């Protein structure tokens, strides 16, 4: 029998991270209860029998009897039931906060509007290849509290703005906000609220990595905090960036030192060069050897649904960027691929659309004018998108993703690229971005 410790810990919202939180706290000997608005929330059958459950609505009395509430990232702290607890002085924290309390091992903390998962996975591989006992997760893959089972010497965590808004004094070994573009404004209210949530990652940080090309990623931290930058320009001494040869070869560089040709990586596009540079800076901050990091960059194939190369058909390359669910991600893919094929006279045929989440699609205008030969629009918010980008390139509506792929094939020639990067959520037509991506890959594989 575990010795019961302290007051009641109430987990609000089940799901993947909620289940991990319940099981972790129970294993630590705390009294634990869980409440969820759903009658049979996912994971309800994966928690110990002794844990009190209250499903079907958020149990206000249970929440008010808590010593501390652990909130799932999918839940908005502005919910009236959570606000009532906050008004009574009951702390509301993320599962990341519980992890920080439970371990003194170093944490590499990564957030940003886009590329979080790619960078988290890649720096995780670099650390593992360097012989570190590393645990990788958070918003990506395994929930943070699940990682404690591995007893790692190093945690590498992808963190969302939702997780960060209820996390204080993370004290990461090194932290980075990779980039900032409009996203989740429906939850955070405005760009300022979103920025504030993201920058909580720097509370108590020991070293900082920031993006020179995006001033919103640079934190206000004490002057003595070591800072290192990355960017898609020539770097100052000890910083990361790119150097170009006269023949157009692009090198990843540290100061004046050329490290690796961008063409020696599987992951293509300038946005992926930026991701690789971010990883080199993070790796340096935790003492990873440069040769191991560069070897990892040469073998990393990228992640599914994230600017993933599908195949080449008649000289046209097809890319699945279904994870491009906001404008910033789509701009990164469109600019990255558009710039890479421009020299050969190639253009991009892009598939856009779905649920627009209130974003301002006019931000795509410049890049569409520059790099796109056609934009095929799918999904519920087609009219909103069409209005915002009219006059930039040829616009065509498709009733299905399959029709969109067929239109793109007809309208492209050798050196062109077909890019699924919808800048939208997918729930109007699909179960989520993975299904949208898998269907795209299947349709592309049928082409000949």
Tab-separated table of C-alpha atoms in Angstrom:
chain	number	residue	atom	x	y	z
A	1	UNK	CA	0.000	0.000	0.000
A	2	UNK	CA	1.384	3.388	-0.997
A	3	UNK	CA	1.592	5.996	1.723
A	4	UNK	CA	-0.834	8.786	0.773
A	5	UNK	CA	0.887	12.163	0.654
A	6	UNK	CA	-0.589	15.611	1.186
A	7	UNK	CA	-3.824	16.961	-0.216
A	8	UNK	CA	-5.848	15.968	-3.253
A	9	UNK	CA	-4.411	16.351	-6.770
A	10	UNK	CA	-7.182	16.749	-9.344
A	11	UNK	CA	-6.394	16.149	-13.011
A	12	UNK	CA	-8.732	18.172	-15.266
A	13	UNK	CA	-9.161	16.589	-18.683
A	14	UNK	CA	-8.044	13.064	-19.502
A	15	UNK	CA	-6.541	12.214	-22.914
A	16	UNK	CA	-2.894	11.202	-23.376
A	17	UNK	CA	-1.233	13.703	-21.037
A	18	UNK	CA	-4.040	13.420	-18.463
A	19	UNK	CA	-3.607	9.640	-18.211
A	20	UNK	CA	0.162	10.075	-17.787
A	21	UNK	CA	-0.415	12.686	-15.046
A	22	UNK	CA	-2.909	10.502	-13.137
A	23	UNK	CA	-0.620	7.460	-13.239
A	24	UNK	CA	2.507	9.415	-12.323
A	25	UNK	CA	0.904	11.149	-9.314
A	26	UNK	CA	-0.689	7.887	-8.164
A	27	UNK	CA	2.689	6.110	-8.370
A	28	UNK	CA	4.214	8.930	-6.310
A	29	UNK	CA	1.720	8.219	-3.535
A	30	UNK	CA	-0.588	11.214	-3.928
A	31	UNK	CA	-4.362	11.114	-3.569
A	32	UNK	CA	-5.582	11.622	-7.132
A	33	UNK	CA	-8.947	12.325	-8.741
A	34	UNK	CA	-9.827	13.122	-12.340
A	35	UNK	CA	-12.720	14.979	-13.977
A	36	UNK	CA	-13.639	15.388	-17.643
A	37	UNK	CA	-16.617	16.898	-19.484
A	38	UNK	CA	-16.869	13.798	-21.690
A	39	UNK	CA	-18.859	10.805	-20.408
A	40	UNK	CA	-16.223	8.296	-21.579
A	41	UNK	CA	-13.041	10.297	-22.161
A	42	UNK	CA	-10.135	8.675	-24.037
A	43	UNK	CA	-7.909	6.792	-21.593
A	44	UNK	CA	-10.630	6.280	-18.941
A	45	UNK	CA	-9.733	2.570	-18.902
A	46	UNK	CA	-5.985	3.202	-18.386
A	47	UNK	CA	-6.063	4.621	-14.850
A	48	UNK	CA	-5.840	2.830	-11.467
A	49	UNK	CA	-9.101	1.660	-9.876
A	50	UNK	CA	-8.412	3.652	-6.667
A	51	UNK	CA	-8.499	6.967	-8.526
A	52	UNK	CA	-11.771	8.844	-8.044
A	53	UNK	CA	-13.381	9.751	-11.383
A	54	UNK	CA	-16.111	12.235	-12.262
A	55	UNK	CA	-17.028	12.221	-15.952
A	56	UNK	CA	-19.809	13.813	-18.024
A	57	UNK	CA	-19.125	17.356	-16.847
A	58	UNK	CA	-16.356	19.178	-15.010
A	59	UNK	CA	-17.041	18.493	-11.335
A	60	UNK	CA	-16.953	21.916	-9.696
A	61	UNK	CA	-17.035	20.551	-6.134
A	62	UNK	CA	-14.187	18.147	-6.855
A	63	UNK	CA	-12.095	20.947	-8.406
A	64	UNK	CA	-12.755	23.201	-5.396
A	65	UNK	CA	-11.638	20.438	-2.997
A	66	UNK	CA	-8.229	20.137	-4.729
A	67	UNK	CA	-4.912	21.128	-3.191
A	68	UNK	CA	-3.694	21.531	-6.783
A	69	UNK	CA	-5.242	21.112	-10.239
A	70	UNK	CA	-3.229	19.615	-13.111
A	71	UNK	CA	-4.835	20.893	-16.310
A	72	UNK	CA	-4.592	19.085	-19.646
A	73	UNK	CA	-3.161	21.259	-22.449
A	74	UNK	CA	-6.369	20.922	-24.488
A	75	UNK	CA	-8.370	22.720	-21.784
A	76	UNK	CA	-8.567	26.498	-21.646
A	77	UNK	CA	-7.749	27.811	-18.138
A	78	UNK	CA	-10.455	30.439	-18.773
A	79	UNK	CA	-13.166	27.758	-18.337
A	80	UNK	CA	-15.554	28.941	-15.584
A	81	UNK	CA	-14.973	25.781	-13.484
A	82	UNK	CA	-11.190	26.377	-13.561
A	83	UNK	CA	-11.583	30.114	-12.929
A	84	UNK	CA	-13.703	29.362	-9.852
A	85	UNK	CA	-10.825	27.276	-8.449
A	86	UNK	CA	-8.257	29.979	-9.274
A	87	UNK	CA	-10.463	32.536	-7.499
A	88	UNK	CA	-10.232	30.338	-4.372
A	89	UNK	CA	-6.420	30.418	-4.618
A	90	UNK	CA	-6.079	26.813	-5.826
A	91	UNK	CA	-2.978	26.476	-8.055
A	92	UNK	CA	-3.587	25.297	-11.632
A	93	UNK	CA	-0.473	23.818	-13.272
A	94	UNK	CA	0.560	21.852	-16.366
A	95	UNK	CA	1.996	18.338	-16.414
A	96	UNK	CA	5.279	20.035	-17.398
A	97	UNK	CA	5.292	21.771	-13.999
A	98	UNK	CA	4.909	18.387	-12.280
A	99	UNK	CA	7.845	17.013	-14.307
A	100	UNK	CA	10.075	19.966	-13.384
A	101	UNK	CA	9.328	19.355	-9.697
A	102	UNK	CA	10.033	15.629	-10.043
A	103	UNK	CA	13.466	15.809	-11.713
A	104	UNK	CA	16.725	17.715	-11.376
A	105	UNK	CA	17.929	16.460	-14.783
A	106	UNK	CA	18.548	19.064	-17.518
A	107	UNK	CA	15.672	19.958	-19.841
A	108	UNK	CA	16.049	21.161	-23.436
A	109	UNK	CA	12.839	23.127	-24.079
A	110	UNK	CA	11.585	23.852	-27.602
A	111	UNK	CA	8.584	25.867	-28.750
A	112	UNK	CA	7.573	27.980	-31.736
A	113	UNK	CA	4.634	28.344	-34.103
A	114	UNK	CA	6.190	25.868	-36.537
A	115	UNK	CA	8.961	23.263	-36.884
A	116	UNK	CA	8.831	22.272	-33.182
A	117	UNK	CA	8.478	18.559	-33.900
A	118	UNK	CA	11.209	18.476	-36.537
A	119	UNK	CA	13.694	20.272	-34.279
A	120	UNK	CA	12.722	18.236	-31.191
A	121	UNK	CA	13.119	14.935	-33.055
A	122	UNK	CA	16.393	15.986	-34.692
A	123	UNK	CA	18.112	17.274	-31.517
A	124	UNK	CA	16.871	14.087	-29.783
A	125	UNK	CA	18.616	11.974	-32.442
A	126	UNK	CA	21.785	14.067	-32.162
A	127	UNK	CA	21.872	13.562	-28.377
A	128	UNK	CA	21.201	9.806	-28.683
A	129	UNK	CA	23.893	9.457	-31.365
A	130	UNK	CA	26.293	11.252	-29.009
A	131	UNK	CA	25.678	8.503	-26.431
A	132	UNK	CA	23.310	10.402	-24.132
A	133	UNK	CA	20.488	8.578	-22.358
A	134	UNK	CA	17.784	10.882	-23.636
A	135	UNK	CA	13.971	11.022	-23.395
A	136	UNK	CA	12.085	12.935	-26.092
A	137	UNK	CA	8.433	13.980	-25.876
A	138	UNK	CA	6.026	16.511	-24.435
A	139	UNK	CA	3.645	17.907	-27.036
A	140	UNK	CA	5.132	15.399	-29.515
A	141	UNK	CA	4.832	11.638	-29.141
A	142	UNK	CA	5.040	10.584	-25.503
A	143	UNK	CA	3.625	12.796	-22.748
A	144	UNK	CA	6.241	14.415	-20.510
A	145	UNK	CA	5.393	12.498	-17.313
A	146	UNK	CA	5.598	9.185	-19.164
A	147	UNK	CA	9.262	9.927	-19.925
A	148	UNK	CA	10.235	9.693	-16.232
A	149	UNK	CA	9.969	5.874	-16.525
A	150	UNK	CA	13.106	5.919	-18.713
A	151	UNK	CA	15.162	7.597	-15.957
A	152	UNK	CA	17.015	9.642	-18.620
A	153	UNK	CA	20.026	11.905	-18.059
A	154	UNK	CA	18.472	14.521	-20.363
A	155	UNK	CA	14.906	15.531	-21.293
A	156	UNK	CA	14.156	17.057	-24.698
A	157	UNK	CA	10.668	18.528	-24.670
A	158	UNK	CA	8.496	20.013	-27.385
A	159	UNK	CA	6.173	22.449	-25.607
A	160	UNK	CA	3.020	24.114	-26.924
A	161	UNK	CA	1.742	27.535	-25.895
A	162	UNK	CA	-1.109	25.683	-24.129
A	163	UNK	CA	1.354	23.761	-21.937
A	164	UNK	CA	3.462	26.842	-21.270
A	165	UNK	CA	0.633	29.087	-20.102
A	166	UNK	CA	0.338	26.982	-16.917
A	167	UNK	CA	4.095	26.364	-16.450
A	168	UNK	CA	6.259	28.618	-14.252
A	169	UNK	CA	10.021	28.797	-13.711
A	170	UNK	CA	10.877	25.870	-15.996
A	171	UNK	CA	14.644	26.420	-15.435
A	172	UNK	CA	15.548	24.763	-18.741
A	173	UNK	CA	19.206	24.073	-19.487
A	174	UNK	CA	18.575	25.698	-22.876
A	175	UNK	CA	15.346	27.004	-24.428
A	176	UNK	CA	14.311	28.254	-27.852
A	177	UNK	CA	11.266	29.884	-29.464
A	178	UNK	CA	11.946	28.883	-33.079
A	179	UNK	CA	9.574	31.356	-34.744
A	180	UNK	CA	6.360	33.261	-34.112
A	181	UNK	CA	3.374	33.577	-36.445
A	182	UNK	CA	-0.357	33.882	-35.852
A	183	UNK	CA	-1.841	30.684	-34.435
A	184	UNK	CA	-4.316	29.714	-31.714
A	185	UNK	CA	-5.529	33.314	-31.468
A	186	UNK	CA	-8.954	31.802	-30.756
A	187	UNK	CA	-7.450	30.630	-27.432
A	188	UNK	CA	-4.895	33.321	-26.552
A	189	UNK	CA	-6.978	36.327	-27.634
A	190	UNK	CA	-4.314	38.158	-29.602
A	191	UNK	CA	-0.691	37.953	-30.718
A	192	UNK	CA	0.438	39.537	-27.439
A	193	UNK	CA	-1.250	36.816	-25.368
A	194	UNK	CA	0.268	34.126	-27.591
A	195	UNK	CA	3.744	35.725	-27.379
A	196	UNK	CA	3.479	35.954	-23.576
A	197	UNK	CA	2.550	32.260	-23.300
A	198	UNK	CA	5.422	31.146	-25.562
A	199	UNK	CA	8.017	33.250	-23.723
A	200	UNK	CA	7.209	31.586	-20.388
A	201	UNK	CA	9.652	28.927	-21.679
A	202	UNK	CA	12.532	31.281	-20.741
A	203	UNK	CA	11.673	31.615	-17.025
A	204	UNK	CA	14.810	30.656	-15.056
A	205	UNK	CA	16.594	29.507	-18.248
A	206	UNK	CA	20.368	28.851	-18.153
A	207	UNK	CA	21.131	29.349	-21.901
A	208	UNK	CA	19.094	30.841	-24.741
A	209	UNK	CA	18.914	30.107	-28.473
A	210	UNK	CA	16.972	32.566	-30.657
A	211	UNK	CA	16.155	33.200	-34.318
A	212	UNK	CA	17.896	36.327	-35.695
A	213	UNK	CA	15.350	36.498	-38.521
A	214	UNK	CA	12.410	36.825	-36.104
A	215	UNK	CA	12.747	39.470	-33.395
A	216	UNK	CA	9.710	38.050	-31.563
A	217	UNK	CA	11.801	35.002	-30.587
A	218	UNK	CA	14.403	37.003	-28.659
A	219	UNK	CA	13.632	36.987	-24.943
A	220	UNK	CA	14.145	39.557	-22.230
A	221	UNK	CA	16.520	37.675	-19.921
A	222	UNK	CA	19.302	38.808	-17.548
A	223	UNK	CA	22.386	40.158	-19.380
A	224	UNK	CA	24.569	37.385	-17.964
A	225	UNK	CA	22.501	34.641	-19.669
A	226	UNK	CA	24.517	33.074	-22.537
A	227	UNK	CA	22.693	33.594	-25.856
A	228	UNK	CA	23.360	32.125	-29.279
A	229	UNK	CA	21.469	32.883	-32.480
A	230	UNK	CA	20.713	31.162	-35.770
A	231	UNK	CA	19.496	32.719	-39.000
A	232	UNK	CA	19.441	32.472	-42.784
A	233	UNK	CA	22.244	34.990	-43.284
A	234	UNK	CA	26.002	35.206	-42.726
A	235	UNK	CA	26.632	34.656	-39.012
A	236	UNK	CA	28.770	36.741	-36.678
A	237	UNK	CA	31.561	34.982	-34.806
A	238	UNK	CA	30.279	32.057	-32.672
A	239	UNK	CA	26.761	32.332	-34.171
A	240	UNK	CA	25.045	29.961	-36.642
A	241	UNK	CA	23.964	30.914	-40.160
A	242	UNK	CA	24.630	30.321	-43.841
A	243	UNK	CA	27.480	31.193	-46.188
A	244	UNK	CA	27.043	31.126	-49.971
A	245	UNK	CA	29.713	30.247	-52.531
A	246	UNK	CA	29.874	32.062	-55.874
A	247	UNK	CA	28.350	29.028	-57.601
A	248	UNK	CA	25.273	29.251	-55.328
A	249	UNK	CA	26.249	26.422	-52.951
A	250	UNK	CA	24.716	27.059	-49.510
A	251	UNK	CA	26.753	26.072	-46.441
A	252	UNK	CA	25.581	25.708	-42.850
A	253	UNK	CA	28.163	27.710	-40.933
A	254	UNK	CA	29.333	28.725	-37.466
A	255	UNK	CA	30.935	32.136	-37.748
A	256	UNK	CA	33.258	31.910	-40.779
A	257	UNK	CA	33.553	28.121	-40.563
A	258	UNK	CA	31.721	26.135	-43.242
A	259	UNK	CA	30.239	23.003	-41.634
A	260	UNK	CA	27.984	21.234	-44.153
A	261	UNK	CA	26.503	21.837	-47.605
A	262	UNK	CA	22.720	22.178	-47.433
A	263	UNK	CA	22.533	19.772	-50.408
A	264	UNK	CA	24.093	17.045	-48.200
A	265	UNK	CA	20.883	16.895	-46.123
A	266	UNK	CA	17.762	14.891	-47.071
A	267	UNK	CA	15.509	17.605	-45.647
A	268	UNK	CA	15.264	20.347	-48.271
A	269	UNK	CA	14.100	23.966	-48.346
A	270	UNK	CA	15.471	27.000	-46.542
A	271	UNK	CA	13.126	26.441	-43.577
A	272	UNK	CA	14.844	23.107	-42.961
A	273	UNK	CA	18.259	24.795	-43.123
A	274	UNK	CA	17.000	27.049	-40.302
A	275	UNK	CA	15.802	23.981	-38.360
A	276	UNK	CA	19.215	22.320	-38.746
A	277	UNK	CA	20.997	25.483	-37.554
A	278	UNK	CA	18.688	25.686	-34.520
A	279	UNK	CA	19.629	22.094	-33.636
A	280	UNK	CA	23.355	22.820	-33.924
A	281	UNK	CA	22.980	25.754	-31.512
A	282	UNK	CA	20.904	23.693	-29.052
A	283	UNK	CA	23.386	20.823	-29.294
A	284	UNK	CA	26.319	23.131	-28.621
A	285	UNK	CA	24.529	24.428	-25.517
A	286	UNK	CA	24.382	20.892	-24.067
A	287	UNK	CA	27.897	19.938	-25.166
A	288	UNK	CA	27.205	17.597	-28.096
A	289	UNK	CA	30.224	16.989	-30.394
A	290	UNK	CA	29.982	18.793	-33.750
A	291	UNK	CA	30.954	15.736	-35.841
A	292	UNK	CA	28.111	13.669	-34.353
A	293	UNK	CA	25.605	16.469	-34.988
A	294	UNK	CA	26.689	16.884	-38.622
A	295	UNK	CA	26.557	13.101	-39.232
A	296	UNK	CA	22.991	13.103	-37.865
A	297	UNK	CA	22.011	15.920	-40.245
A	298	UNK	CA	23.281	13.882	-43.202
A	299	UNK	CA	21.051	10.902	-42.358
A	300	UNK	CA	17.837	12.542	-41.009
A	301	UNK	CA	14.941	11.954	-43.431
A	302	UNK	CA	12.448	14.379	-41.858
A	303	UNK	CA	9.039	13.723	-40.306
A	304	UNK	CA	5.831	12.402	-41.815
A	305	UNK	CA	3.409	15.156	-42.959
A	306	UNK	CA	6.044	17.882	-42.469
A	307	UNK	CA	7.291	18.894	-45.909
A	308	UNK	CA	7.794	15.167	-46.473
A	309	UNK	CA	9.029	14.197	-49.942
A	310	UNK	CA	6.522	11.694	-51.391
A	311	UNK	CA	7.796	10.908	-54.885
A	312	UNK	CA	8.764	12.316	-58.251
A	313	UNK	CA	6.394	11.808	-61.197
A	314	UNK	CA	7.535	12.933	-64.675
A	315	UNK	CA	10.095	15.330	-63.204
A	316	UNK	CA	7.600	16.874	-60.742
A	317	UNK	CA	8.314	16.410	-57.025
A	318	UNK	CA	5.366	15.957	-54.631
A	319	UNK	CA	5.570	17.080	-50.973
A	320	UNK	CA	3.169	16.268	-48.141
A	321	UNK	CA	3.070	19.146	-45.637
A	322	UNK	CA	-0.330	18.279	-44.154
A	323	UNK	CA	1.010	19.424	-40.760
A	324	UNK	CA	0.982	22.930	-42.295
A	325	UNK	CA	-2.158	23.886	-40.365
A	326	UNK	CA	-1.355	27.596	-40.072
A	327	UNK	CA	-0.113	30.338	-42.375
A	328	UNK	CA	3.403	30.467	-40.907
A	329	UNK	CA	3.993	26.775	-41.630
A	330	UNK	CA	2.682	27.099	-45.176
A	331	UNK	CA	4.811	30.183	-45.834
A	332	UNK	CA	7.894	28.289	-44.629
A	333	UNK	CA	7.177	25.385	-47.009
A	334	UNK	CA	6.171	27.576	-49.975
A	335	UNK	CA	9.149	29.930	-49.600
A	336	UNK	CA	11.571	27.111	-48.793
A	337	UNK	CA	10.657	24.965	-51.809
A	338	UNK	CA	9.925	27.927	-54.107
A	339	UNK	CA	13.367	29.405	-53.487
A	340	UNK	CA	15.064	26.020	-53.995
A	341	UNK	CA	13.521	25.424	-57.477
A	342	UNK	CA	13.539	29.028	-58.699
A	343	UNK	CA	16.970	28.727	-60.348
A	344	UNK	CA	15.739	25.891	-62.631
A	345	UNK	CA	12.599	27.859	-63.526
A	346	UNK	CA	10.398	25.625	-61.359
A	347	UNK	CA	7.137	26.805	-59.779
A	348	UNK	CA	4.894	25.479	-57.009
A	349	UNK	CA	1.361	24.115	-57.418
A	350	UNK	CA	-0.074	24.423	-53.911
A	351	UNK	CA	-3.175	22.866	-52.340
A	352	UNK	CA	-4.711	25.189	-49.726
A	353	UNK	CA	-7.817	25.130	-47.552
A	354	UNK	CA	-9.868	23.554	-44.792
A	355	UNK	CA	-10.860	25.292	-41.558
A	356	UNK	CA	-9.110	28.672	-41.452
A	357	UNK	CA	-9.305	29.341	-37.670
A	358	UNK	CA	-9.820	33.088	-38.264
A	359	UNK	CA	-6.355	33.657	-39.770
A	360	UNK	CA	-5.546	36.489	-42.179
A	361	UNK	CA	-4.717	34.676	-45.438
A	362	UNK	CA	-3.549	37.858	-47.173
A	363	UNK	CA	-0.178	37.106	-45.496
A	364	UNK	CA	0.283	34.473	-48.248
A	365	UNK	CA	-0.059	36.993	-51.109
A	366	UNK	CA	3.607	37.903	-51.692
A	367	UNK	CA	4.865	34.319	-51.663
A	368	UNK	CA	2.032	33.059	-53.888
A	369	UNK	CA	2.744	35.827	-56.423
A	370	UNK	CA	6.433	34.967	-56.394
A	371	UNK	CA	6.496	31.162	-56.339
A	372	UNK	CA	3.057	29.662	-57.164
A	373	UNK	CA	1.799	28.829	-60.659
A	374	UNK	CA	-1.591	27.697	-59.305
A	375	UNK	CA	-3.369	27.417	-55.949
A	376	UNK	CA	-6.045	24.725	-55.709
A	377	UNK	CA	-8.531	25.469	-52.914
A	378	UNK	CA	-10.324	22.752	-50.916
A	379	UNK	CA	-12.538	22.700	-47.849
A	380	UNK	CA	-15.063	24.820	-46.019
A	381	UNK	CA	-13.191	28.152	-45.919
A	382	UNK	CA	-12.411	28.334	-49.660
A	383	UNK	CA	-14.411	31.580	-50.144
A	384	UNK	CA	-12.529	33.364	-47.328
A	385	UNK	CA	-9.154	32.245	-48.682
A	386	UNK	CA	-10.042	33.114	-52.286
A	387	UNK	CA	-11.054	36.637	-51.276
A	388	UNK	CA	-7.786	37.151	-49.365
A	389	UNK	CA	-5.444	35.914	-52.123
A	390	UNK	CA	-7.324	36.898	-55.317
A	391	UNK	CA	-5.029	38.240	-58.043
A	392	UNK	CA	-1.835	36.532	-56.814
A	393	UNK	CA	-1.863	33.439	-59.043
A	394	UNK	CA	-4.399	31.239	-60.799
A	395	UNK	CA	-7.012	29.999	-58.290
A	396	UNK	CA	-9.075	26.834	-58.848
A	397	UNK	CA	-11.604	25.129	-56.557
A	398	UNK	CA	-11.614	21.350	-56.051
A	399	UNK	CA	-14.384	19.365	-54.367
A	400	UNK	CA	-12.010	16.720	-53.017
A	401	UNK	CA	-8.336	16.250	-52.231
A	402	UNK	CA	-8.093	13.649	-55.008
A	403	UNK	CA	-9.449	16.149	-57.553
A	404	UNK	CA	-6.938	18.719	-56.263
A	405	UNK	CA	-4.029	16.305	-56.833
A	406	UNK	CA	-5.260	15.538	-60.362
A	407	UNK	CA	-5.543	19.262	-61.212
A	408	UNK	CA	-1.996	19.838	-59.932
A	409	UNK	CA	-0.641	16.989	-62.039
A	410	UNK	CA	-2.251	18.435	-65.194
A	411	UNK	CA	-0.872	21.930	-64.531
A	412	UNK	CA	2.766	21.101	-63.723
A	413	UNK	CA	5.869	20.204	-65.728
A	414	UNK	CA	9.447	19.061	-65.009
A	415	UNK	CA	11.211	21.053	-62.217
A	416	UNK	CA	7.865	22.073	-60.681
A	417	UNK	CA	6.732	21.018	-57.216
A	418	UNK	CA	3.264	20.006	-55.998
A	419	UNK	CA	2.822	20.970	-52.349
A	420	UNK	CA	0.007	20.022	-49.987
A	421	UNK	CA	0.352	22.690	-47.291
A	422	UNK	CA	-3.210	23.755	-46.514
A	423	UNK	CA	-2.553	26.499	-43.873
A	424	UNK	CA	-5.767	25.221	-42.272
A	425	UNK	CA	-7.139	22.632	-39.880
A	426	UNK	CA	-8.575	19.540	-41.558
A	427	UNK	CA	-11.609	18.537	-39.491
A	428	UNK	CA	-14.134	19.678	-42.131
A	429	UNK	CA	-13.032	16.816	-44.422
A	430	UNK	CA	-10.749	14.500	-42.392
A	431	UNK	CA	-10.226	13.062	-38.902
A	432	UNK	CA	-7.072	15.209	-38.611
A	433	UNK	CA	-3.948	16.287	-40.494
A	434	UNK	CA	-2.442	12.727	-40.482
A	435	UNK	CA	-5.422	11.313	-42.420
A	436	UNK	CA	-5.289	14.251	-44.853
A	437	UNK	CA	-1.567	13.594	-45.385
A	438	UNK	CA	-1.965	9.822	-45.806
A	439	UNK	CA	-4.727	10.303	-48.410
A	440	UNK	CA	-2.549	12.781	-50.313
A	441	UNK	CA	0.343	10.283	-50.330
A	442	UNK	CA	-2.013	7.526	-51.536
A	443	UNK	CA	-3.361	9.702	-54.386
A	444	UNK	CA	0.173	10.725	-55.411
A	445	UNK	CA	1.280	7.087	-55.438
A	446	UNK	CA	-1.558	6.318	-57.900
A	447	UNK	CA	-0.180	8.870	-60.397
A	448	UNK	CA	1.978	7.757	-63.315
